[in-house]
Short mmCIF file of C-alpha atoms and ligand atoms in Angstrom, two decimals:
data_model
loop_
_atom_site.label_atom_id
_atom_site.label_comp_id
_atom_site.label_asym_id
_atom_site.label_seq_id
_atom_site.Cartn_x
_atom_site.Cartn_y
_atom_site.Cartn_z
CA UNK A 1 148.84 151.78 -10.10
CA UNK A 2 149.33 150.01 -6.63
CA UNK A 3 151.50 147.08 -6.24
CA UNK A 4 149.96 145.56 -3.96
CA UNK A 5 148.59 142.35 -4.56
CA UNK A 6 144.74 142.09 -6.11
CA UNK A 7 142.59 140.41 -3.82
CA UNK A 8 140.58 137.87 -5.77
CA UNK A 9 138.19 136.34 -3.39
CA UNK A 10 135.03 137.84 -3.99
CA UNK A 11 135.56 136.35 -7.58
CA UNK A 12 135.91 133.00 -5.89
CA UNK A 13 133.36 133.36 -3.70
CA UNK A 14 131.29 134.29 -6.74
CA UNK A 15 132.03 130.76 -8.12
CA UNK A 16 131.38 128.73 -5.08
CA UNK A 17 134.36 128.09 -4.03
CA UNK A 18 134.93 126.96 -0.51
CA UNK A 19 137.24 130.13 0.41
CA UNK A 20 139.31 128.23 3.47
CA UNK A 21 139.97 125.81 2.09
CA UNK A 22 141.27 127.00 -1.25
CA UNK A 23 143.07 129.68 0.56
CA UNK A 24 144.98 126.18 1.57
CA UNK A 25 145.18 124.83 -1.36
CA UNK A 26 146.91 127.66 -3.00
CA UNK A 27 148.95 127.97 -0.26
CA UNK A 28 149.85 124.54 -0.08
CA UNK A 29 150.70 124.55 -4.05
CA UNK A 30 152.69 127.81 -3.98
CA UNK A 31 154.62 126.69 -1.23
CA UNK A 32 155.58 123.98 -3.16
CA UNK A 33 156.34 125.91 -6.74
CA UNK A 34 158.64 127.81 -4.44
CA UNK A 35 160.41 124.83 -3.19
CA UNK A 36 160.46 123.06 -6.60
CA UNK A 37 161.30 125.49 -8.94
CA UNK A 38 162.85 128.55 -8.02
CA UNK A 39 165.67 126.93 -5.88
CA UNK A 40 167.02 125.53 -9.73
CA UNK A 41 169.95 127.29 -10.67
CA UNK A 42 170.53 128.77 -13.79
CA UNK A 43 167.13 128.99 -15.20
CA UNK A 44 166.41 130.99 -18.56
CA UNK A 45 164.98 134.09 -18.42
CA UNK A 46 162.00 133.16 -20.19
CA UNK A 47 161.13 131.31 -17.33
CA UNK A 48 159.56 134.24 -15.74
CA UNK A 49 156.56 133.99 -17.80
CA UNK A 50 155.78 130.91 -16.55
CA UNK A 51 156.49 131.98 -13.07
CA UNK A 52 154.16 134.53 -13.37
CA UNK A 53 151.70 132.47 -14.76
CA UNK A 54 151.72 130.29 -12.12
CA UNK A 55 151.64 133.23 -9.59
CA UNK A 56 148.42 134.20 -10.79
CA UNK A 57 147.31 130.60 -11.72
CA UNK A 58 144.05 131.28 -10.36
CA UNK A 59 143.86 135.29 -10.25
CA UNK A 60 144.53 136.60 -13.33
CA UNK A 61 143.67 133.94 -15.68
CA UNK A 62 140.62 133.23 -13.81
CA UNK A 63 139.28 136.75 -14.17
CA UNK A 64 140.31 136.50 -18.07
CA UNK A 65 138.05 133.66 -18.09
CA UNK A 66 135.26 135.40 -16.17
CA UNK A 67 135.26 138.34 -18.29
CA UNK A 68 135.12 136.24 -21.18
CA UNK A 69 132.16 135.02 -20.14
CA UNK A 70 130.42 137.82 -18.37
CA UNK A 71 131.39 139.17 -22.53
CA UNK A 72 129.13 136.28 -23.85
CA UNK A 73 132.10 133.93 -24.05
CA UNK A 74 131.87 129.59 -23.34
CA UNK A 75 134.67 128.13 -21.13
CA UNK A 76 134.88 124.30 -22.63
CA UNK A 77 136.47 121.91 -19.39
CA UNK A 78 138.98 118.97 -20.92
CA UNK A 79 140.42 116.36 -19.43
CA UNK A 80 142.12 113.94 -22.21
CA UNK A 81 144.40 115.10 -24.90
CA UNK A 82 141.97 113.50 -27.65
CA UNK A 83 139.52 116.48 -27.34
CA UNK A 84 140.88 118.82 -30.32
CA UNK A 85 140.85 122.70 -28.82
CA UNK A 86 140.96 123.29 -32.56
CA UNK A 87 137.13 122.83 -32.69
CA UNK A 88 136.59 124.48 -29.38
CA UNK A 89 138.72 127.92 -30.56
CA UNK A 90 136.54 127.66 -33.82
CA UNK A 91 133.00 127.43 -31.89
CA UNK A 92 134.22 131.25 -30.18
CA UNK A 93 134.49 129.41 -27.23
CA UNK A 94 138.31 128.52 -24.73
CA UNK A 95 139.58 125.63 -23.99
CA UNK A 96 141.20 125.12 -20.59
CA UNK A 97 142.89 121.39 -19.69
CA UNK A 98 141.11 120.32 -16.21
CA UNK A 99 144.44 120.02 -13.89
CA UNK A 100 143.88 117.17 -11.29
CA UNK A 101 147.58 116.61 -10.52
CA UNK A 102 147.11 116.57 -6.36
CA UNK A 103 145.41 114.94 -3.41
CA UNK A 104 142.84 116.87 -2.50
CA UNK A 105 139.39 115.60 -0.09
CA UNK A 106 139.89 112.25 -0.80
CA UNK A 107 137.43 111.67 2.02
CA UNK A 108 134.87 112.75 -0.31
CA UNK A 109 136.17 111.17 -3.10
CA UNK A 110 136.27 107.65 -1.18
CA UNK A 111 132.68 107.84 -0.70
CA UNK A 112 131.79 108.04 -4.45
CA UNK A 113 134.57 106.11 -6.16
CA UNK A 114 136.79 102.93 -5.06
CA UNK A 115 140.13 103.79 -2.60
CA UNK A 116 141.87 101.75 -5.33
CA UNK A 117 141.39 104.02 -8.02
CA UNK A 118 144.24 106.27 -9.87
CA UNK A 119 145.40 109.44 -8.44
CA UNK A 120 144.68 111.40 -11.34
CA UNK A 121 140.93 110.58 -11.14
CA UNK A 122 140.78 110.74 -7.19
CA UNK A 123 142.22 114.28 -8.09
CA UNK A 124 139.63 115.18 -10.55
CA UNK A 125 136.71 114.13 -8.13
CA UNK A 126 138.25 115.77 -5.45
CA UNK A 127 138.78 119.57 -6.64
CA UNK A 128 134.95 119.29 -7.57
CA UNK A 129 134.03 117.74 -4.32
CA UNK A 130 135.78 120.17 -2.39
CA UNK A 131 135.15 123.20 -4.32
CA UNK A 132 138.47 124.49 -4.90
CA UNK A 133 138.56 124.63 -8.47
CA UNK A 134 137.88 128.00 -10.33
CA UNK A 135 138.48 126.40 -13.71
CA UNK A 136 136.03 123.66 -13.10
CA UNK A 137 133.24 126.08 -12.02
CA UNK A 138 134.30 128.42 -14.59
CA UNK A 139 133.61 125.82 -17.44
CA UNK A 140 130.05 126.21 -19.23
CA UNK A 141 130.79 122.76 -20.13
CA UNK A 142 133.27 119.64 -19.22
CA UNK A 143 134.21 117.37 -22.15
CA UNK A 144 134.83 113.52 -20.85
CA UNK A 145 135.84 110.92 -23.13
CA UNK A 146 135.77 107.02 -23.11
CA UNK A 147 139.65 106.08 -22.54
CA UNK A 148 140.44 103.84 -19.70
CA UNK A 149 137.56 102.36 -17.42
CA UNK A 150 138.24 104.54 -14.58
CA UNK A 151 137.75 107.80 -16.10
CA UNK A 152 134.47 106.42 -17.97
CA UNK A 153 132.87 106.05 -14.83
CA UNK A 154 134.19 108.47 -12.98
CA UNK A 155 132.41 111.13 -14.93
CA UNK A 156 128.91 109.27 -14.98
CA UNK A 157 129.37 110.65 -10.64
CA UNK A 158 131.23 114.43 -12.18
CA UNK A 159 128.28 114.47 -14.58
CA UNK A 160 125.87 114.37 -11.60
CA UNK A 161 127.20 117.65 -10.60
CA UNK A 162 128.67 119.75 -13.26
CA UNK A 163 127.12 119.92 -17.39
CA UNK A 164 129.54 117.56 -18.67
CA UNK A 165 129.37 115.60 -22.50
CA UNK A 166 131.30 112.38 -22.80
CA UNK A 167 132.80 111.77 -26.57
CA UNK A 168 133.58 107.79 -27.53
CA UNK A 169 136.66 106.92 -28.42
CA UNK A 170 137.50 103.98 -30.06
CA UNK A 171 139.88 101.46 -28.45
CA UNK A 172 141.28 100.60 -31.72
CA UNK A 173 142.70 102.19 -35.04
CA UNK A 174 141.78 100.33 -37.79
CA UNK A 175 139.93 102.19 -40.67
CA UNK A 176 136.44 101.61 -39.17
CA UNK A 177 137.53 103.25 -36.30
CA UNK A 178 138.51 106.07 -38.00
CA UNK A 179 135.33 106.54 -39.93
CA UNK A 180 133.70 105.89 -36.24
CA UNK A 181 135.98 108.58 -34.18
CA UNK A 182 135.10 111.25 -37.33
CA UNK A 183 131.67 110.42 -37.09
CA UNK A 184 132.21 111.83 -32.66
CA UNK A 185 133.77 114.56 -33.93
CA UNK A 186 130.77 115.62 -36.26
CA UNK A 187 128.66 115.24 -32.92
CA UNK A 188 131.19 117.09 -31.15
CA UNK A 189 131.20 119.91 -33.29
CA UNK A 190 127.20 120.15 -33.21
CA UNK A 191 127.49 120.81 -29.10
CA UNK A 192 130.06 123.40 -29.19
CA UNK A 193 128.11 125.10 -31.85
CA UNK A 194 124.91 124.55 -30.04
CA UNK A 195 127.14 125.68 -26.35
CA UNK A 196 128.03 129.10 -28.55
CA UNK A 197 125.36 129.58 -30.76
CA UNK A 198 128.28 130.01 -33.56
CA UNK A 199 128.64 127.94 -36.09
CA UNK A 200 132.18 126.61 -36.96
CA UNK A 201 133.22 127.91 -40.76
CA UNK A 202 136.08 127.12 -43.07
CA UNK A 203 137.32 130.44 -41.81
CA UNK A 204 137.18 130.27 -38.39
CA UNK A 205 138.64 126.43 -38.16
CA UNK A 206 141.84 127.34 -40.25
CA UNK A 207 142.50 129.84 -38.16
CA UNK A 208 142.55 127.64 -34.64
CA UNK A 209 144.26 124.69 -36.78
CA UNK A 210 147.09 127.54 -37.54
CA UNK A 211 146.74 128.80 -33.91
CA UNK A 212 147.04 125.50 -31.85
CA UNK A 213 149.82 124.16 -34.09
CA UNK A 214 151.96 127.18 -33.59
CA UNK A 215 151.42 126.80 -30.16
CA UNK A 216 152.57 123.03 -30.49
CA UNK A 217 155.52 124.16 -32.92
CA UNK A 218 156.65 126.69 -29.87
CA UNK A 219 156.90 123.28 -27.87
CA UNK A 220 158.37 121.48 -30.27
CA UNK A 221 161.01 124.12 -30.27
CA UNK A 222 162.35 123.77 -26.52
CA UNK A 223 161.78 120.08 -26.45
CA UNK A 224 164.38 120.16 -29.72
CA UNK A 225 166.98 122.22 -27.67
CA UNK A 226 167.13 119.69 -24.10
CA UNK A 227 169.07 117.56 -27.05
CA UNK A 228 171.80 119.10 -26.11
CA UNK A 229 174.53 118.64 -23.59
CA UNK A 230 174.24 120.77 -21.47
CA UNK A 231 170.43 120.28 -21.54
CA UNK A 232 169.76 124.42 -21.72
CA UNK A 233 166.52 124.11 -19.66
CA UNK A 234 165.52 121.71 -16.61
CA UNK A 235 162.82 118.77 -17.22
CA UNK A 236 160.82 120.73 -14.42
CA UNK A 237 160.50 123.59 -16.72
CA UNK A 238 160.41 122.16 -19.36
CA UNK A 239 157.01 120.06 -18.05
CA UNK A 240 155.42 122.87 -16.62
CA UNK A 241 155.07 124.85 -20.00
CA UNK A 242 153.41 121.78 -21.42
CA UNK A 243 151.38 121.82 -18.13
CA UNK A 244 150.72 125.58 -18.65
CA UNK A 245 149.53 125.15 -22.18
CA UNK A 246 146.51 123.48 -21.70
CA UNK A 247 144.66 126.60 -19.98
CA UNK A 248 147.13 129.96 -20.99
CA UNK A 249 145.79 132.14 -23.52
CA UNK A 250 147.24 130.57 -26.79
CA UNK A 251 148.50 134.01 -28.64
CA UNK A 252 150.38 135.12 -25.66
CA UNK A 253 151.86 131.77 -24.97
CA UNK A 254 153.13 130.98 -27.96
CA UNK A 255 154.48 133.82 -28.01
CA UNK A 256 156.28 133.81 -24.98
CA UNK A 257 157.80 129.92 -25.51
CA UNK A 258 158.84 131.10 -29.16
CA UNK A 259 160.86 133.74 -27.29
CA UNK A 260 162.07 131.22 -24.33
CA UNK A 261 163.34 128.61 -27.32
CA UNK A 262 164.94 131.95 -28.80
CA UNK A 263 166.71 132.00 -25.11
CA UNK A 264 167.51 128.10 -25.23
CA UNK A 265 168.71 128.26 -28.97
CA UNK A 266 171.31 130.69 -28.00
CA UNK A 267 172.04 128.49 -24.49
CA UNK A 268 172.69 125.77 -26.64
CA UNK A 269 175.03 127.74 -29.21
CA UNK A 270 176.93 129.09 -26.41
CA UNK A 271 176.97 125.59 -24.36
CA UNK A 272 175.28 127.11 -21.02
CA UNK A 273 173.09 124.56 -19.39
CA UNK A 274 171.28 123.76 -16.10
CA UNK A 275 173.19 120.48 -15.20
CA UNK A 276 176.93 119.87 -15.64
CA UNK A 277 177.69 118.46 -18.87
CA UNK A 278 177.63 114.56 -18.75
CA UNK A 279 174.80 114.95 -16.10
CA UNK A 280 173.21 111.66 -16.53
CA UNK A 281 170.34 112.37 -18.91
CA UNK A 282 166.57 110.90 -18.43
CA UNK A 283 163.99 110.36 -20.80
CA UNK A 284 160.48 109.96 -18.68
CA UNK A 285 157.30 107.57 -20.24
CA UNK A 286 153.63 107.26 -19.00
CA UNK A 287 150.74 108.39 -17.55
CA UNK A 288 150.38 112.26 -17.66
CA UNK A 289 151.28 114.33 -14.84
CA UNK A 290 148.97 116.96 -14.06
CA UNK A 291 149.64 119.99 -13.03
CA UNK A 292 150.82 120.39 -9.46
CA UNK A 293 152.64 117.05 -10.27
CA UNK A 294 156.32 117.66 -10.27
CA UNK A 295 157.34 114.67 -8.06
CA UNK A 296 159.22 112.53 -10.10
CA UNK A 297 161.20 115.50 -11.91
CA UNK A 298 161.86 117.07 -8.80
CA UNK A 299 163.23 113.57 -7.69
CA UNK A 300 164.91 113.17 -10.39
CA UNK A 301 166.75 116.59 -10.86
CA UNK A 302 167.76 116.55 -7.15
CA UNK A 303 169.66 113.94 -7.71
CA UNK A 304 171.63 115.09 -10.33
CA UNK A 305 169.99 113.58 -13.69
CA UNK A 306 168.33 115.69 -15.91
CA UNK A 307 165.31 114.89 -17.56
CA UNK A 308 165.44 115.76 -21.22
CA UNK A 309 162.07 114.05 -22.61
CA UNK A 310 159.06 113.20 -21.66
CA UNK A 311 156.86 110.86 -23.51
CA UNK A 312 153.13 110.95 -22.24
CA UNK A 313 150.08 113.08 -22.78
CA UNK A 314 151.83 116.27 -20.60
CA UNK A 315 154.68 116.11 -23.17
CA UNK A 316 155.75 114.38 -26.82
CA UNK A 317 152.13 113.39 -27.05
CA UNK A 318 150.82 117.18 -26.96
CA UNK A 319 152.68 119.07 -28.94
CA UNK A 320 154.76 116.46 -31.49
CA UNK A 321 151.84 115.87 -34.24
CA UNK A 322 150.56 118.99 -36.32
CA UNK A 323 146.98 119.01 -37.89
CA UNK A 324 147.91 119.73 -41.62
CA UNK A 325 146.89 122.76 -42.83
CA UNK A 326 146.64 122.86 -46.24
CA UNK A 327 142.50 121.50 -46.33
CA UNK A 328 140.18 123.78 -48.06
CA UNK A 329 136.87 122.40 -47.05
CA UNK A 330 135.46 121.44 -43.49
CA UNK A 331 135.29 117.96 -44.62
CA UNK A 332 138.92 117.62 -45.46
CA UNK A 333 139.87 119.87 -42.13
CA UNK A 334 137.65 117.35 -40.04
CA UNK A 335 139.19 113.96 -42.08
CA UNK A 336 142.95 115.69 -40.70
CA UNK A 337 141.74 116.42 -37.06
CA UNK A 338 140.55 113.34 -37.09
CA UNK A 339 143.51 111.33 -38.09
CA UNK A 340 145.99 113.68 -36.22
CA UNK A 341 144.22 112.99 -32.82
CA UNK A 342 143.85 109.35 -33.30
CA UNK A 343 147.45 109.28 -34.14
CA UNK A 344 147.80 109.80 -30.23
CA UNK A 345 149.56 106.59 -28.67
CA UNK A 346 147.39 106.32 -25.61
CA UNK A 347 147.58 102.93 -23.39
CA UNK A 348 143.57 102.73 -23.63
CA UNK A 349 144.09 101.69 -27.15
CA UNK A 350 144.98 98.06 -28.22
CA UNK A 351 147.32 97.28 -29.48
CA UNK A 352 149.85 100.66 -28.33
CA UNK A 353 153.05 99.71 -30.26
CA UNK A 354 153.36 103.43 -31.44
CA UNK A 355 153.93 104.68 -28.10
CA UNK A 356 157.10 101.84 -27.92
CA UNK A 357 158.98 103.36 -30.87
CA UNK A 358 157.86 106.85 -30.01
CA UNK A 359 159.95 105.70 -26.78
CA UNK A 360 163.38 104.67 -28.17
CA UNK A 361 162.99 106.89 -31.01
CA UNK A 362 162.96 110.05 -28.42
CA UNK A 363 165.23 108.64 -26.03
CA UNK A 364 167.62 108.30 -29.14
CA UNK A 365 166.72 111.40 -30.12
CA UNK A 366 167.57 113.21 -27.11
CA UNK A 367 170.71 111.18 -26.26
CA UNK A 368 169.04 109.85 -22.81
CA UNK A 369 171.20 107.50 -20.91
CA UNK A 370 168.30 105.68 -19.83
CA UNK A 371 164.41 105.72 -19.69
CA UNK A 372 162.15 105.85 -16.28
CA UNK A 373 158.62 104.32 -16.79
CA UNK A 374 156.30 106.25 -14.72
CA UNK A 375 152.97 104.69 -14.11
CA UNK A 376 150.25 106.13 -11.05
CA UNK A 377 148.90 103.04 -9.27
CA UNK A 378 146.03 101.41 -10.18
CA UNK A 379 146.17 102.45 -13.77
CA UNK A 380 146.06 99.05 -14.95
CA UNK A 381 146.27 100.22 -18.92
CA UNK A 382 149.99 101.78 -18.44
CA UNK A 383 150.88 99.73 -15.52
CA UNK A 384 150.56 96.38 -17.87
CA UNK A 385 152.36 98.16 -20.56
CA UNK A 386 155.02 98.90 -18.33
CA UNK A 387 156.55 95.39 -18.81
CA UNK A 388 156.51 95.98 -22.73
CA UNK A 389 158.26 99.08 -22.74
CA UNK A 390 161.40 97.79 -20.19
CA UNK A 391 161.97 95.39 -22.50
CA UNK A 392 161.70 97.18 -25.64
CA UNK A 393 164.12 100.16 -24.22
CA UNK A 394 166.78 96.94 -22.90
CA UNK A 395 166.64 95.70 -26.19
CA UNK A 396 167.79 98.82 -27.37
CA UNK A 397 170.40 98.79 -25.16
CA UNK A 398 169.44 100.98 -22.20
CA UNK A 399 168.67 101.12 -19.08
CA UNK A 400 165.08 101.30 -17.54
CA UNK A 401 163.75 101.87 -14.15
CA UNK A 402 160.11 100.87 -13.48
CA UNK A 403 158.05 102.96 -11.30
CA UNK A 404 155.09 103.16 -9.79
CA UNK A 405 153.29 105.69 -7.41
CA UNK A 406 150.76 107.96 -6.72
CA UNK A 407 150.46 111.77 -5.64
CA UNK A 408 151.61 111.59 -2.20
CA UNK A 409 154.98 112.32 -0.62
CA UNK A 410 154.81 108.90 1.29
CA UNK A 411 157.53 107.24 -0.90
CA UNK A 412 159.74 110.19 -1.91
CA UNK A 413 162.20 108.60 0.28
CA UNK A 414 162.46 105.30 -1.27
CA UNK A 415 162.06 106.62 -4.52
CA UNK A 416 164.73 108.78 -4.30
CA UNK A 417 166.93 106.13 -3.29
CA UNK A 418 165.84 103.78 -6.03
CA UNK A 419 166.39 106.99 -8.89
CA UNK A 420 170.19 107.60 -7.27
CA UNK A 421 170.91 104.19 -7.67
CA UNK A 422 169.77 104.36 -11.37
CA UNK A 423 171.30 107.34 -11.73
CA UNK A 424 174.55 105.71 -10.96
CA UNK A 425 174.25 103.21 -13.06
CA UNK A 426 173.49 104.63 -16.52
CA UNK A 427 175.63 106.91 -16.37
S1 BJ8 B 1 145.28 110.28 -23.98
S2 BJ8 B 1 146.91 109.03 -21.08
S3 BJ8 B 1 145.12 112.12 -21.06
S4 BJ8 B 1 143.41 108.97 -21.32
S5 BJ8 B 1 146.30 107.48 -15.27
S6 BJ8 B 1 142.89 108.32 -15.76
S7 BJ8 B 1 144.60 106.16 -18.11
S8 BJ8 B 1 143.76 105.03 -14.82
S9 BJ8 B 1 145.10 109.78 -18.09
FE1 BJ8 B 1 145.08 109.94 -20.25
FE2 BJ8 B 1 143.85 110.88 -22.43
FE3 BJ8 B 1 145.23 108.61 -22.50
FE4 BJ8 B 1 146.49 110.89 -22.26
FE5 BJ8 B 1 142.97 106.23 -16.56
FE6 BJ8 B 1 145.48 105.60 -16.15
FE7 BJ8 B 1 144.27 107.17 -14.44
FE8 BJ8 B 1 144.80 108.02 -16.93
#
């Protein structure tokens, strides 16, 4: 077989893409992976599955997904951690997490939402706009869900142009609630099964429960081993196989991070880490950070912290909770999904208090020397929490940095500045 490199753009051209300027966009984003990640020193092996992944972020995977479909297959579009892939695996169909983690034709976006809106939905407007998503136009269907005001909206204008289902979510967990989200679930389950024309059995939803948990245990793993000092894997890394998860094939991930927390289990036996020992160590809490979002890591890491935590949707929040698996009916397999996945300490519900001692449990946990709260402007949910959670982590004694930005690299400067001097103090 040749080496040379496959040349995927009649695939893309079969999916609409606008070829120019994805060419740029992929240029633009491996450019940056380059920059970001393989100047780190020291990485683990196992890295080089991810690397490869994210080489072929939209070649290989993409055509997995096409012939998937071409084979009968559903691609299911998600954009919110609440949507359980466990139903979506046990419909026959895939699951694959909707990135929207960079700027991209906000032009376009400007003329159908606010300026003032969050990055993360400008971003999710704008790789549909500007046709350079293959995952998008590979999904049979998107799944939105009512969290925070901006996204409910937002996909009232994606709905206009792709097949897209919203779920509601309640904004509150009392036991009605409960009985309300299971109740969404029941509906949710009826349009897979009507998107697949395969009906979800006892069978069939064990087996994704088992699936997607080993996945999250494979997480739980590495995020277990940057406890130790020497952290034995970089907070980049370690955030893009969270990032990664949401659209890799499960199997063959979990497979690979069981075998890169085989690779940090030894590290930390043998004490070999990333960062010097002592490196001032950073636990990170917020709003998600899509993939290509590596800016605050990357900031950061090149100052000389490590981060060793994260605690929002693209970390703790994914892969922390289990479904139980020990339900023998549907009903009793629903009642779990159900109460695992509101069990999710989002800022759209009220009150959030979880998500506070998830915070100074982890950063405990992980022996951070102090906590960065990361919220993208004009997310009003997480940016009024922000106050909450400074003083919660002071209270415990540790030092907190407040921050607040969007995708761009306008403020990398000052940022950087304001994470060195934070750096020097907790440490
Ligand atoms: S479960 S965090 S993935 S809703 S950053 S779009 S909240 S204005 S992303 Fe989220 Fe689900 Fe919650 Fe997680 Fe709105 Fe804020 Fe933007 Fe946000």
């Amino acid at each position: 077989m040749s080496d040379a490199p496959v040349d995927y753009h009649e695939m893309w051209a079969s999916l609409g893409l606008d070829l120019p300027m994805h060419d740029a966009l992929l240029e633009a984003v491996g450019g940056m992976y380059g920059a970001t990640f393989m100047s780190q020193s020291n990485r683990p092996e196992g890295m080089g599955y991810l690397d490869f992944v994210m080489s072929e972020v939209h070649g290989l995977r993409i055509k997995e997904l096409d012939d998937f479909r071409k084979n009968g297959g559903k691609v299911v579009g998600t954009y919110c951690l609440y949507v359980p892939e466990e139903f979506i695996r046990a419909a026959g169909a895939w699951s694959v997490g909707i990135c929207a983690g960079a700027e991209w034709a906000y032009d376009q976006v400007e003329q159908v939402l606010p300026r003032n809106t969050c990055a993360l939905i400008k971003s999710m407007m704008g790789f549909k706009l500007g046709k350079v998503c293959p995952y998008l136009e590979e999904a049979d269907l998107l799944i939105g869900e009512t969290t925070c005001d901006g996204k409910k909206k937002a996909y009232e204008e994606l709905g206009k142009l792709q097949n897209l289902y919203v779920m509601e979510l309640p904004q509150m967990k009392r036991a009605k609630d409960v009985a309300f989200w299971r109740s969404e679930l029941v509906d949710l389950i009826a349009k897979l099964e009507e998107l697949t024309g395969k009906k979800i059995t006892v069978e069939s939803l064990r087996a994704s429960i088992k699936e997607v948990n080993d996945k999250r245990r494979a997480l739980q793993r590495i995020a277990a081993a940057r406890a130790a000092d020497p952290a034995p894997i970089s907070g980049l890394d370690s955030l893009l196989a969270v990032q990664v998860a949401f659209y890799d094939d499960v199997p063959r991930f979990t497979q690979s991070m069981n075998a890169l927390a085989d690779e940090l289990e030894k590290r930390v036996a043998d004490g070999v880490g990333v960062a010097p020992k002592g490196a001032p160590r950073i636990l990170i809490t917020g709003t998600p950070m899509a993939l290509p979002n590596w800016k605050l890591h990357e900031i950061v890491e090149k100052a000389g912290g490590i981060v060793v935590g994260e605690e929002m949707c693209t970390g703790s929040r994914y892969y922390e909770k289990l479904v139980d698996e020990d339900a023998t009916t549907l009903d009793e397999m629903l009642d779990d999904i159900a109460a695992k996945y509101l069990d999710i300490n989002c800022a759209c519900f009220t009150p959030n208090t979880g998500r506070i001692d998830d915070v100074i449990r982890m950063a405990k946990d992980l022996n951070a020397d102090g906590v960065i709260d990361y919220a993208l402007s004009f997310c009003g949910t997480y940016q009024i929490e922000s106050a909450g959670v400074a003083k919660a982590v002071q209270a415990a004694d540790m030092p907190v940095l407040r921050i607040e930005t969007d995708y761009s690299a306008e403020d990398v400067g000052q940022l950087s500045t304001r994470v060195e001097a934070f750096l020097e103090m907790v440490k």
